C-alpha cells in the first residue's frame, strides 16, 4: 500500500526550526485499509490527523483539508510520493 510507505517517508522529514508541521490525511471514501493505516501511523516530527471526506473527488478532499487547518503555509501531496528529508524546508523557503 502506497500510503503506508508515504507516511513512513513523511516521518523521516525534518521540520525546520520555527515551523510547526502537521500531516492532515484526507480519506476520500477509501475501500481499503486506509483508516487503519493512518491510525497506526506515527511520526516523531509531526502529529498525523485523520479526516474523512465522503464526497468523491480530489477537489472535495483538498477543500476538506483547507477547511481543517488555519496554517499560513500548506503543502499538498499524494499517497504515492516519497520525500527527501529536507522537503518541508525546500518547499517553504520561497514562501517564507
PDB file of N, CA and C in Angstrom:
ATOM      1  N   UNK A   1       0.846  -1.185   0.000  1.00  0.00           N
ATOM      2  CA  UNK A   1       0.000   0.000   0.000  1.00  0.00           C
ATOM      3  C   UNK A   1       0.886   1.241   0.000  1.00  0.00           C
ATOM      4  N   UNK A   2       0.628   2.130  -0.936  1.00  0.00           N
ATOM      5  CA  UNK A   2       1.424   3.347  -1.069  1.00  0.00           C
ATOM      6  C   UNK A   2       1.369   4.226   0.181  1.00  0.00           C
ATOM      7  N   UNK A   3       0.210   4.354   0.782  1.00  0.00           N
ATOM      8  CA  UNK A   3       0.038   5.269   1.909  1.00  0.00           C
ATOM      9  C   UNK A   3       0.968   4.921   3.063  1.00  0.00           C
ATOM     10  N   UNK A   4       1.104   3.666   3.366  1.00  0.00           N
ATOM     11  CA  UNK A   4       1.978   3.243   4.471  1.00  0.00           C
ATOM     12  C   UNK A   4       3.410   3.718   4.211  1.00  0.00           C
ATOM     13  N   UNK A   5       3.887   3.545   2.983  1.00  0.00           N
ATOM     14  CA  UNK A   5       5.247   3.961   2.625  1.00  0.00           C
ATOM     15  C   UNK A   5       5.376   5.486   2.627  1.00  0.00           C
ATOM     16  N   UNK A   6       4.339   6.166   2.181  1.00  0.00           N
ATOM     17  CA  UNK A   6       4.357   7.628   2.171  1.00  0.00           C
ATOM     18  C   UNK A   6       4.434   8.171   3.594  1.00  0.00           C
ATOM     19  N   UNK A   7       3.634   7.613   4.493  1.00  0.00           N
ATOM     20  CA  UNK A   7       3.655   8.075   5.883  1.00  0.00           C
ATOM     21  C   UNK A   7       4.991   7.774   6.548  1.00  0.00           C
ATOM     22  N   UNK A   8       5.595   6.631   6.229  1.00  0.00           N
ATOM     23  CA  UNK A   8       6.919   6.322   6.767  1.00  0.00           C
ATOM     24  C   UNK A   8       7.946   7.335   6.256  1.00  0.00           C
ATOM     25  N   UNK A   9       7.853   7.672   4.973  1.00  0.00           N
ATOM     26  CA  UNK A   9       8.747   8.670   4.393  1.00  0.00           C
ATOM     27  C   UNK A   9       8.541  10.035   5.041  1.00  0.00           C
ATOM     28  N   UNK A  10       7.296  10.404   5.250  1.00  0.00           N
ATOM     29  CA  UNK A  10       6.984  11.686   5.877  1.00  0.00           C
ATOM     30  C   UNK A  10       7.522  11.748   7.301  1.00  0.00           C
ATOM     31  N   UNK A  11       7.542  10.620   7.983  1.00  0.00           N
ATOM     32  CA  UNK A  11       8.075  10.567   9.343  1.00  0.00           C
ATOM     33  C   UNK A  11       9.567  10.810   9.424  1.00  0.00           C
ATOM     34  N   UNK A  12      10.261  10.728   8.302  1.00  0.00           N
ATOM     35  CA  UNK A  12      11.712  10.979   8.277  1.00  0.00           C
ATOM     36  C   UNK A  12      12.057  12.403   7.845  1.00  0.00           C
ATOM     37  N   UNK A  13      11.048  13.160   7.474  1.00  0.00           N
ATOM     38  CA  UNK A  13      11.268  14.540   7.046  1.00  0.00           C
ATOM     39  C   UNK A  13      11.644  15.388   8.257  1.00  0.00           C
ATOM     40  N   UNK A  14      12.596  16.271   8.073  1.00  0.00           N
ATOM     41  CA  UNK A  14      12.994  17.177   9.146  1.00  0.00           C
ATOM     42  C   UNK A  14      12.124  18.431   9.087  1.00  0.00           C
ATOM     43  N   UNK A  15      11.655  18.847  10.244  1.00  0.00           N
ATOM     44  CA  UNK A  15      10.851  20.070  10.331  1.00  0.00           C
ATOM     45  C   UNK A  15      11.779  21.191  10.783  1.00  0.00           C
ATOM     46  N   UNK A  16      11.939  22.211   9.949  1.00  0.00           N
ATOM     47  CA  UNK A  16      12.839  23.317  10.303  1.00  0.00           C
ATOM     48  C   UNK A  16      12.384  24.039  11.569  1.00  0.00           C
ATOM     49  N   UNK A  17      13.351  24.578  12.273  1.00  0.00           N
ATOM     50  CA  UNK A  17      13.058  25.355  13.472  1.00  0.00           C
ATOM     51  C   UNK A  17      12.158  26.527  13.097  1.00  0.00           C
ATOM     52  N   UNK A  18      11.176  26.788  13.933  1.00  0.00           N
ATOM     53  CA  UNK A  18      10.248  27.881  13.693  1.00  0.00           C
ATOM     54  C   UNK A  18       9.017  27.492  12.884  1.00  0.00           C
ATOM     55  N   UNK A  19       8.961  26.249  12.461  1.00  0.00           N
ATOM     56  CA  UNK A  19       7.794  25.766  11.714  1.00  0.00           C
ATOM     57  C   UNK A  19       7.112  24.682  12.531  1.00  0.00           C
ATOM     58  N   UNK A  20       5.809  24.811  12.678  1.00  0.00           N
ATOM     59  CA  UNK A  20       5.015  23.754  13.296  1.00  0.00           C
ATOM     60  C   UNK A  20       4.332  23.000  12.172  1.00  0.00           C
ATOM     61  N   UNK A  21       4.625  21.731  12.050  1.00  0.00           N
ATOM     62  CA  UNK A  21       4.086  20.928  10.963  1.00  0.00           C
ATOM     63  C   UNK A  21       3.050  19.954  11.490  1.00  0.00           C
ATOM     64  N   UNK A  22       2.084  19.675  10.645  1.00  0.00           N
ATOM     65  CA  UNK A  22       1.045  18.704  10.948  1.00  0.00           C
ATOM     66  C   UNK A  22       0.676  18.025   9.630  1.00  0.00           C
ATOM     67  N   UNK A  23       0.507  16.721   9.662  1.00  0.00           N
ATOM     68  CA  UNK A  23       0.049  15.999   8.481  1.00  0.00           C
ATOM     69  C   UNK A  23      -1.451  15.778   8.619  1.00  0.00           C
ATOM     70  N   UNK A  24      -2.213  16.340   7.705  1.00  0.00           N
ATOM     71  CA  UNK A  24      -3.663  16.155   7.688  1.00  0.00           C
ATOM     72  C   UNK A  24      -3.952  15.207   6.532  1.00  0.00           C
ATOM     73  N   UNK A  25      -4.405  14.019   6.851  1.00  0.00           N
ATOM     74  CA  UNK A  25      -4.649  12.983   5.857  1.00  0.00           C
ATOM     75  C   UNK A  25      -6.150  12.900   5.606  1.00  0.00           C
ATOM     76  N   UNK A  26      -6.552  13.092   4.363  1.00  0.00           N
ATOM     77  CA  UNK A  26      -7.955  13.046   3.998  1.00  0.00           C
ATOM     78  C   UNK A  26      -8.257  11.698   3.358  1.00  0.00           C
ATOM     79  N   UNK A  27      -9.163  10.967   3.968  1.00  0.00           N
ATOM     80  CA  UNK A  27      -9.652   9.699   3.431  1.00  0.00           C
ATOM     81  C   UNK A  27     -10.854  10.031   2.560  1.00  0.00           C
ATOM     82  N   UNK A  28     -10.685   9.886   1.260  1.00  0.00           N
ATOM     83  CA  UNK A  28     -11.727  10.255   0.309  1.00  0.00           C
ATOM     84  C   UNK A  28     -12.481   9.004  -0.155  1.00  0.00           C
ATOM     85  N   UNK A  29     -13.232   8.440   0.795  1.00  0.00           N
ATOM     86  CA  UNK A  29     -14.074   7.258   0.542  1.00  0.00           C
ATOM     87  C   UNK A  29     -13.267   6.028   0.149  1.00  0.00           C
ATOM     88  N   UNK A  30     -12.174   5.789   0.839  1.00  0.00           N
ATOM     89  CA  UNK A  30     -11.359   4.620   0.519  1.00  0.00           C
ATOM     90  C   UNK A  30     -12.135   3.340   0.823  1.00  0.00           C
ATOM     91  N   UNK A  31     -11.784   2.300   0.119  1.00  0.00           N
ATOM     92  CA  UNK A  31     -12.417   0.992   0.338  1.00  0.00           C
ATOM     93  C   UNK A  31     -11.385  -0.030   0.784  1.00  0.00           C
ATOM     94  N   UNK A  32     -10.219   0.442   1.132  1.00  0.00           N
ATOM     95  CA  UNK A  32      -9.164  -0.456   1.590  1.00  0.00           C
ATOM     96  C   UNK A  32      -8.919  -0.217   3.077  1.00  0.00           C
ATOM     97  N   UNK A  33      -7.729  -0.470   3.528  1.00  0.00           N
ATOM     98  CA  UNK A  33      -7.408  -0.327   4.955  1.00  0.00           C
ATOM     99  C   UNK A  33      -6.830   1.033   5.313  1.00  0.00           C
ATOM    100  N   UNK A  34      -7.149   2.055   4.545  1.00  0.00           N
ATOM    101  CA  UNK A  34      -6.635   3.403   4.775  1.00  0.00           C
ATOM    102  C   UNK A  34      -6.852   3.891   6.210  1.00  0.00           C
ATOM    103  N   UNK A  35      -8.071   3.803   6.766  1.00  0.00           N
ATOM    104  CA  UNK A  35      -8.237   4.299   8.149  1.00  0.00           C
ATOM    105  C   UNK A  35      -7.309   3.602   9.145  1.00  0.00           C
ATOM    106  N   UNK A  36      -7.161   2.303   9.000  1.00  0.00           N
ATOM    107  CA  UNK A  36      -6.289   1.550   9.913  1.00  0.00           C
ATOM    108  C   UNK A  36      -4.830   1.970   9.744  1.00  0.00           C
ATOM    109  N   UNK A  37      -4.385   2.137   8.507  1.00  0.00           N
ATOM    110  CA  UNK A  37      -3.002   2.546   8.246  1.00  0.00           C
ATOM    111  C   UNK A  37      -2.732   3.911   8.867  1.00  0.00           C
ATOM    112  N   UNK A  38      -3.652   4.832   8.708  1.00  0.00           N
ATOM    113  CA  UNK A  38      -3.469   6.176   9.259  1.00  0.00           C
ATOM    114  C   UNK A  38      -3.470   6.141  10.781  1.00  0.00           C
ATOM    115  N   UNK A  39      -4.406   5.414  11.354  1.00  0.00           N
ATOM    116  CA  UNK A  39      -4.488   5.360  12.822  1.00  0.00           C
ATOM    117  C   UNK A  39      -3.273   4.667  13.439  1.00  0.00           C
ATOM    118  N   UNK A  40      -2.617   3.788  12.696  1.00  0.00           N
ATOM    119  CA  UNK A  40      -1.428   3.105  13.191  1.00  0.00           C
ATOM    120  C   UNK A  40      -0.136   3.845  12.860  1.00  0.00           C
ATOM    121  N   UNK A  41      -0.241   4.891  12.067  1.00  0.00           N
ATOM    122  CA  UNK A  41       0.956   5.646  11.679  1.00  0.00           C
ATOM    123  C   UNK A  41       1.437   6.509  12.843  1.00  0.00           C
ATOM    124  N   UNK A  42       2.728   6.702  12.872  1.00  0.00           N
ATOM    125  CA  UNK A  42       3.339   7.555  13.894  1.00  0.00           C
ATOM    126  C   UNK A  42       4.475   8.336  13.242  1.00  0.00           C
ATOM    127  N   UNK A  43       4.542   9.594  13.554  1.00  0.00           N
ATOM    128  CA  UNK A  43       5.644  10.421  13.075  1.00  0.00           C
ATOM    129  C   UNK A  43       6.304  11.078  14.278  1.00  0.00           C
ATOM    130  N   UNK A  44       7.608  10.937  14.403  1.00  0.00           N
ATOM    131  CA  UNK A  44       8.308  11.589  15.510  1.00  0.00           C
ATOM    132  C   UNK A  44       8.442  13.099  15.323  1.00  0.00           C
ATOM    133  N   UNK A  45       8.119  13.609  14.136  1.00  0.00           N
ATOM    134  CA  UNK A  45       8.352  15.024  13.862  1.00  0.00           C
ATOM    135  C   UNK A  45       7.079  15.856  13.735  1.00  0.00           C
ATOM    136  N   UNK A  46       5.912  15.199  13.593  1.00  0.00           N
ATOM    137  CA  UNK A  46       4.668  15.964  13.453  1.00  0.00           C
ATOM    138  C   UNK A  46       3.472  15.082  13.767  1.00  0.00           C
ATOM    139  N   UNK A  47       2.409  15.684  14.293  1.00  0.00           N
ATOM    140  CA  UNK A  47       1.189  14.900  14.506  1.00  0.00           C
ATOM    141  C   UNK A  47       0.542  14.549  13.164  1.00  0.00           C
ATOM    142  N   UNK A  48      -0.152  13.434  13.156  1.00  0.00           N
ATOM    143  CA  UNK A  48      -0.885  12.990  11.975  1.00  0.00           C
ATOM    144  C   UNK A  48      -2.367  13.014  12.326  1.00  0.00           C
ATOM    145  N   UNK A  49      -3.129  13.735  11.523  1.00  0.00           N
ATOM    146  CA  UNK A  49      -4.562  13.867  11.782  1.00  0.00           C
ATOM    147  C   UNK A  49      -5.347  13.239  10.632  1.00  0.00           C
ATOM    148  N   UNK A  50      -6.321  12.407  10.987  1.00  0.00           N
ATOM    149  CA  UNK A  50      -7.167  11.708  10.012  1.00  0.00           C
ATOM    150  C   UNK A  50      -8.503  12.422   9.875  1.00  0.00           C
ATOM    151  N   UNK A  51      -8.908  12.685   8.640  1.00  0.00           N
ATOM    152  CA  UNK A  51     -10.223  13.254   8.358  1.00  0.00           C
ATOM    153  C   UNK A  51     -10.863  12.461   7.228  1.00  0.00           C
ATOM    154  N   UNK A  52     -12.168  12.302   7.300  1.00  0.00           N
ATOM    155  CA  UNK A  52     -12.905  11.566   6.273  1.00  0.00           C
ATOM    156  C   UNK A  52     -13.714  12.540   5.429  1.00  0.00           C
ATOM    157  N   UNK A  53     -13.620  12.398   4.118  1.00  0.00           N
ATOM    158  CA  UNK A  53     -14.413  13.198   3.195  1.00  0.00           C
ATOM    159  C   UNK A  53     -15.289  12.254   2.373  1.00  0.00           C
ATOM    160  N   UNK A  54     -16.603  12.266   2.617  1.00  0.00           N
ATOM    161  CA  UNK A  54     -17.494  11.309   1.945  1.00  0.00           C
ATOM    162  C   UNK A  54     -17.775  11.626   0.474  1.00  0.00           C
ATOM    163  N   UNK A  55     -17.593  12.875   0.077  1.00  0.00           N
ATOM    164  CA  UNK A  55     -17.856  13.225  -1.324  1.00  0.00           C
ATOM    165  C   UNK A  55     -16.658  12.828  -2.174  1.00  0.00           C
ATOM    166  N   UNK A  56     -16.870  12.037  -3.218  1.00  0.00           N
ATOM    167  CA  UNK A  56     -15.744  11.601  -4.043  1.00  0.00           C
ATOM    168  C   UNK A  56     -15.159  12.755  -4.851  1.00  0.00           C
ATOM    169  N   UNK A  57     -13.876  12.653  -5.115  1.00  0.00           N
ATOM    170  CA  UNK A  57     -13.201  13.640  -5.953  1.00  0.00           C
ATOM    171  C   UNK A  57     -12.104  14.357  -5.209  1.00  0.00           C
ATOM    172  N   UNK A  58     -11.009  14.563  -5.911  1.00  0.00           N
ATOM    173  CA  UNK A  58      -9.848  15.208  -5.289  1.00  0.00           C
ATOM    174  C   UNK A  58     -10.155  16.621  -4.818  1.00  0.00           C
ATOM    175  N   UNK A  59     -10.966  17.353  -5.567  1.00  0.00           N
ATOM    176  CA  UNK A  59     -11.267  18.734  -5.155  1.00  0.00           C
ATOM    177  C   UNK A  59     -11.999  18.757  -3.816  1.00  0.00           C
ATOM    178  N   UNK A  60     -12.875  17.802  -3.572  1.00  0.00           N
ATOM    179  CA  UNK A  60     -13.558  17.740  -2.272  1.00  0.00           C
ATOM    180  C   UNK A  60     -12.563  17.425  -1.152  1.00  0.00           C
ATOM    181  N   UNK A  61     -11.642  16.523  -1.431  1.00  0.00           N
ATOM    182  CA  UNK A  61     -10.623  16.176  -0.431  1.00  0.00           C
ATOM    183  C   UNK A  61      -9.738  17.386  -0.115  1.00  0.00           C
ATOM    184  N   UNK A  62      -9.310  18.103  -1.146  1.00  0.00           N
ATOM    185  CA  UNK A  62      -8.463  19.278  -0.924  1.00  0.00           C
ATOM    186  C   UNK A  62      -9.219  20.371  -0.176  1.00  0.00           C
ATOM    187  N   UNK A  63     -10.470  20.585  -0.526  1.00  0.00           N
ATOM    188  CA  UNK A  63     -11.268  21.589   0.180  1.00  0.00           C
ATOM    189  C   UNK A  63     -11.485  21.197   1.634  1.00  0.00           C
ATOM    190  N   UNK A  64     -11.627  19.917   1.910  1.00  0.00           N
ATOM    191  CA  UNK A  64     -11.763  19.437   3.296  1.00  0.00           C
ATOM    192  C   UNK A  64     -10.493  19.757   4.068  1.00  0.00           C
ATOM    193  N   UNK A  65      -9.350  19.549   3.439  1.00  0.00           N
ATOM    194  CA  UNK A  65      -8.072  19.849   4.088  1.00  0.00           C
ATOM    195  C   UNK A  65      -7.938  21.341   4.356  1.00  0.00           C
ATOM    196  N   UNK A  66      -8.308  22.149   3.383  1.00  0.00           N
ATOM    197  CA  UNK A  66      -8.228  23.601   3.563  1.00  0.00           C
ATOM    198  C   UNK A  66      -9.111  24.071   4.716  1.00  0.00           C
ATOM    199  N   UNK A  67     -10.293  23.497   4.832  1.00  0.00           N
ATOM    200  CA  UNK A  67     -11.217  23.891   5.894  1.00  0.00           C
ATOM    201  C   UNK A  67     -10.749  23.415   7.268  1.00  0.00           C
ATOM    202  N   UNK A  68      -9.878  22.419   7.301  1.00  0.00           N
ATOM    203  CA  UNK A  68      -9.474  21.806   8.566  1.00  0.00           C
ATOM    204  C   UNK A  68      -8.244  22.447   9.195  1.00  0.00           C
ATOM    205  N   UNK A  69      -7.639  23.380   8.523  1.00  0.00           N
ATOM    206  CA  UNK A  69      -6.413  23.970   9.057  1.00  0.00           C
ATOM    207  C   UNK A  69      -6.467  25.489   8.978  1.00  0.00           C
ATOM    208  N   UNK A  70      -5.677  26.106   9.837  1.00  0.00           N
ATOM    209  CA  UNK A  70      -5.549  27.558   9.814  1.00  0.00           C
ATOM    210  C   UNK A  70      -4.097  27.956   9.603  1.00  0.00           C
ATOM    211  N   UNK A  71      -3.336  27.047   9.068  1.00  0.00           N
ATOM    212  CA  UNK A  71      -1.915  27.297   8.840  1.00  0.00           C
ATOM    213  C   UNK A  71      -1.710  28.347   7.763  1.00  0.00           C
ATOM    214  N   UNK A  72      -0.588  29.025   7.852  1.00  0.00           N
ATOM    215  CA  UNK A  72      -0.229  30.026   6.847  1.00  0.00           C
ATOM    216  C   UNK A  72       0.325  29.378   5.578  1.00  0.00           C
ATOM    217  N   UNK A  73       0.975  28.243   5.740  1.00  0.00           N
ATOM    218  CA  UNK A  73       1.577  27.539   4.612  1.00  0.00           C
ATOM    219  C   UNK A  73       1.016  26.128   4.570  1.00  0.00           C
ATOM    220  N   UNK A  74       0.543  25.722   3.400  1.00  0.00           N
ATOM    221  CA  UNK A  74       0.025  24.368   3.200  1.00  0.00           C
ATOM    222  C   UNK A  74       0.800  23.714   2.061  1.00  0.00           C
ATOM    223  N   UNK A  75       1.235  22.495   2.290  1.00  0.00           N
ATOM    224  CA  UNK A  75       1.892  21.709   1.257  1.00  0.00           C
ATOM    225  C   UNK A  75       1.000  20.516   0.961  1.00  0.00           C
ATOM    226  N   UNK A  76       0.665  20.326  -0.286  1.00  0.00           N
ATOM    227  CA  UNK A  76      -0.195  19.220  -0.679  1.00  0.00           C
ATOM    228  C   UNK A  76       0.639  18.136  -1.347  1.00  0.00           C
ATOM    229  N   UNK A  77       0.245  16.907  -1.118  1.00  0.00           N
ATOM    230  CA  UNK A  77       0.931  15.778  -1.722  1.00  0.00           C
ATOM    231  C   UNK A  77      -0.081  14.671  -1.950  1.00  0.00           C
ATOM    232  N   UNK A  78       0.381  13.530  -2.379  1.00  0.00           N
ATOM    233  CA  UNK A  78      -0.487  12.392  -2.603  1.00  0.00           C
ATOM    234  C   UNK A  78       0.160  11.163  -1.986  1.00  0.00           C
ATOM    235  N   UNK A  79      -0.558  10.060  -2.001  1.00  0.00           N
ATOM    236  CA  UNK A  79      -0.093   8.880  -1.273  1.00  0.00           C
ATOM    237  C   UNK A  79       0.925   8.034  -2.034  1.00  0.00           C
ATOM    238  N   UNK A  80       1.404   8.495  -3.162  1.00  0.00           N
ATOM    239  CA  UNK A  80       2.388   7.717  -3.904  1.00  0.00           C
ATOM    240  C   UNK A  80       3.740   8.420  -3.988  1.00  0.00           C
ATOM    241  N   UNK A  81       3.968   9.402  -3.125  1.00  0.00           N
ATOM    242  CA  UNK A  81       5.231  10.139  -3.140  1.00  0.00           C
ATOM    243  C   UNK A  81       6.109   9.744  -1.967  1.00  0.00           C
ATOM    244  N   UNK A  82       7.418   9.907  -2.150  1.00  0.00           N
ATOM    245  CA  UNK A  82       8.394   9.716  -1.082  1.00  0.00           C
ATOM    246  C   UNK A  82       9.166  11.027  -0.983  1.00  0.00           C
ATOM    247  N   UNK A  83       9.494  11.432   0.242  1.00  0.00           N
ATOM    248  CA  UNK A  83      10.027  12.759   0.482  1.00  0.00           C
ATOM    249  C   UNK A  83      11.500  12.738   0.865  1.00  0.00           C
ATOM    250  N   UNK A  84      12.274  13.707   0.357  1.00  0.00           N
ATOM    251  CA  UNK A  84      13.623  13.878   0.888  1.00  0.00           C
ATOM    252  C   UNK A  84      13.502  14.470   2.295  1.00  0.00           C
ATOM    253  N   UNK A  85      14.511  14.283   3.098  1.00  0.00           N
ATOM    254  CA  UNK A  85      14.430  14.754   4.487  1.00  0.00           C
ATOM    255  C   UNK A  85      14.273  16.265   4.587  1.00  0.00           C
ATOM    256  N   UNK A  86      14.723  17.004   3.577  1.00  0.00           N
ATOM    257  CA  UNK A  86      14.613  18.464   3.624  1.00  0.00           C
ATOM    258  C   UNK A  86      13.404  18.985   2.831  1.00  0.00           C
ATOM    259  N   UNK A  87      12.409  18.150   2.593  1.00  0.00           N
ATOM    260  CA  UNK A  87      11.242  18.511   1.783  1.00  0.00           C
ATOM    261  C   UNK A  87      10.529  19.762   2.296  1.00  0.00           C
ATOM    262  N   UNK A  88      10.226  19.813   3.580  1.00  0.00           N
ATOM    263  CA  UNK A  88       9.499  20.960   4.131  1.00  0.00           C
ATOM    264  C   UNK A  88      10.333  22.228   3.999  1.00  0.00           C
ATOM    265  N   UNK A  89      11.596  22.143   4.355  1.00  0.00           N
ATOM    266  CA  UNK A  89      12.465  23.323   4.272  1.00  0.00           C
ATOM    267  C   UNK A  89      12.549  23.847   2.838  1.00  0.00           C
ATOM    268  N   UNK A  90      12.762  22.959   1.884  1.00  0.00           N
ATOM    269  CA  UNK A  90      12.913  23.381   0.481  1.00  0.00           C
ATOM    270  C   UNK A  90      11.599  23.909  -0.093  1.00  0.00           C
ATOM    271  N   UNK A  91      10.488  23.325   0.289  1.00  0.00           N
ATOM    272  CA  UNK A  91       9.193  23.782  -0.223  1.00  0.00           C
ATOM    273  C   UNK A  91       8.787  25.121   0.395  1.00  0.00           C
ATOM    274  N   UNK A  92       9.136  25.337   1.653  1.00  0.00           N
ATOM    275  CA  UNK A  92       8.721  26.554   2.348  1.00  0.00           C
ATOM    276  C   UNK A  92       9.670  27.726   2.137  1.00  0.00           C
ATOM    277  N   UNK A  93      10.895  27.471   1.735  1.00  0.00           N
ATOM    278  CA  UNK A  93      11.894  28.525   1.600  1.00  0.00           C
ATOM    279  C   UNK A  93      11.405  29.693   0.717  1.00  0.00           C
ATOM    280  N   UNK A  94      10.899  29.449  -0.484  1.00  0.00           N
ATOM    281  CA  UNK A  94      10.452  30.588  -1.298  1.00  0.00           C
ATOM    282  C   UNK A  94       9.226  31.298  -0.717  1.00  0.00           C
ATOM    283  N   UNK A  95       8.433  30.579   0.032  1.00  0.00           N
ATOM    284  CA  UNK A  95       7.219  31.157   0.615  1.00  0.00           C
ATOM    285  C   UNK A  95       7.542  32.031   1.818  1.00  0.00           C
ATOM    286  N   UNK A  96       8.468  31.579   2.618  1.00  0.00           N
ATOM    287  CA  UNK A  96       8.823  32.295   3.846  1.00  0.00           C
ATOM    288  C   UNK A  96       9.622  33.522   3.519  1.00  0.00           C
TER     289      UNK A  96
END
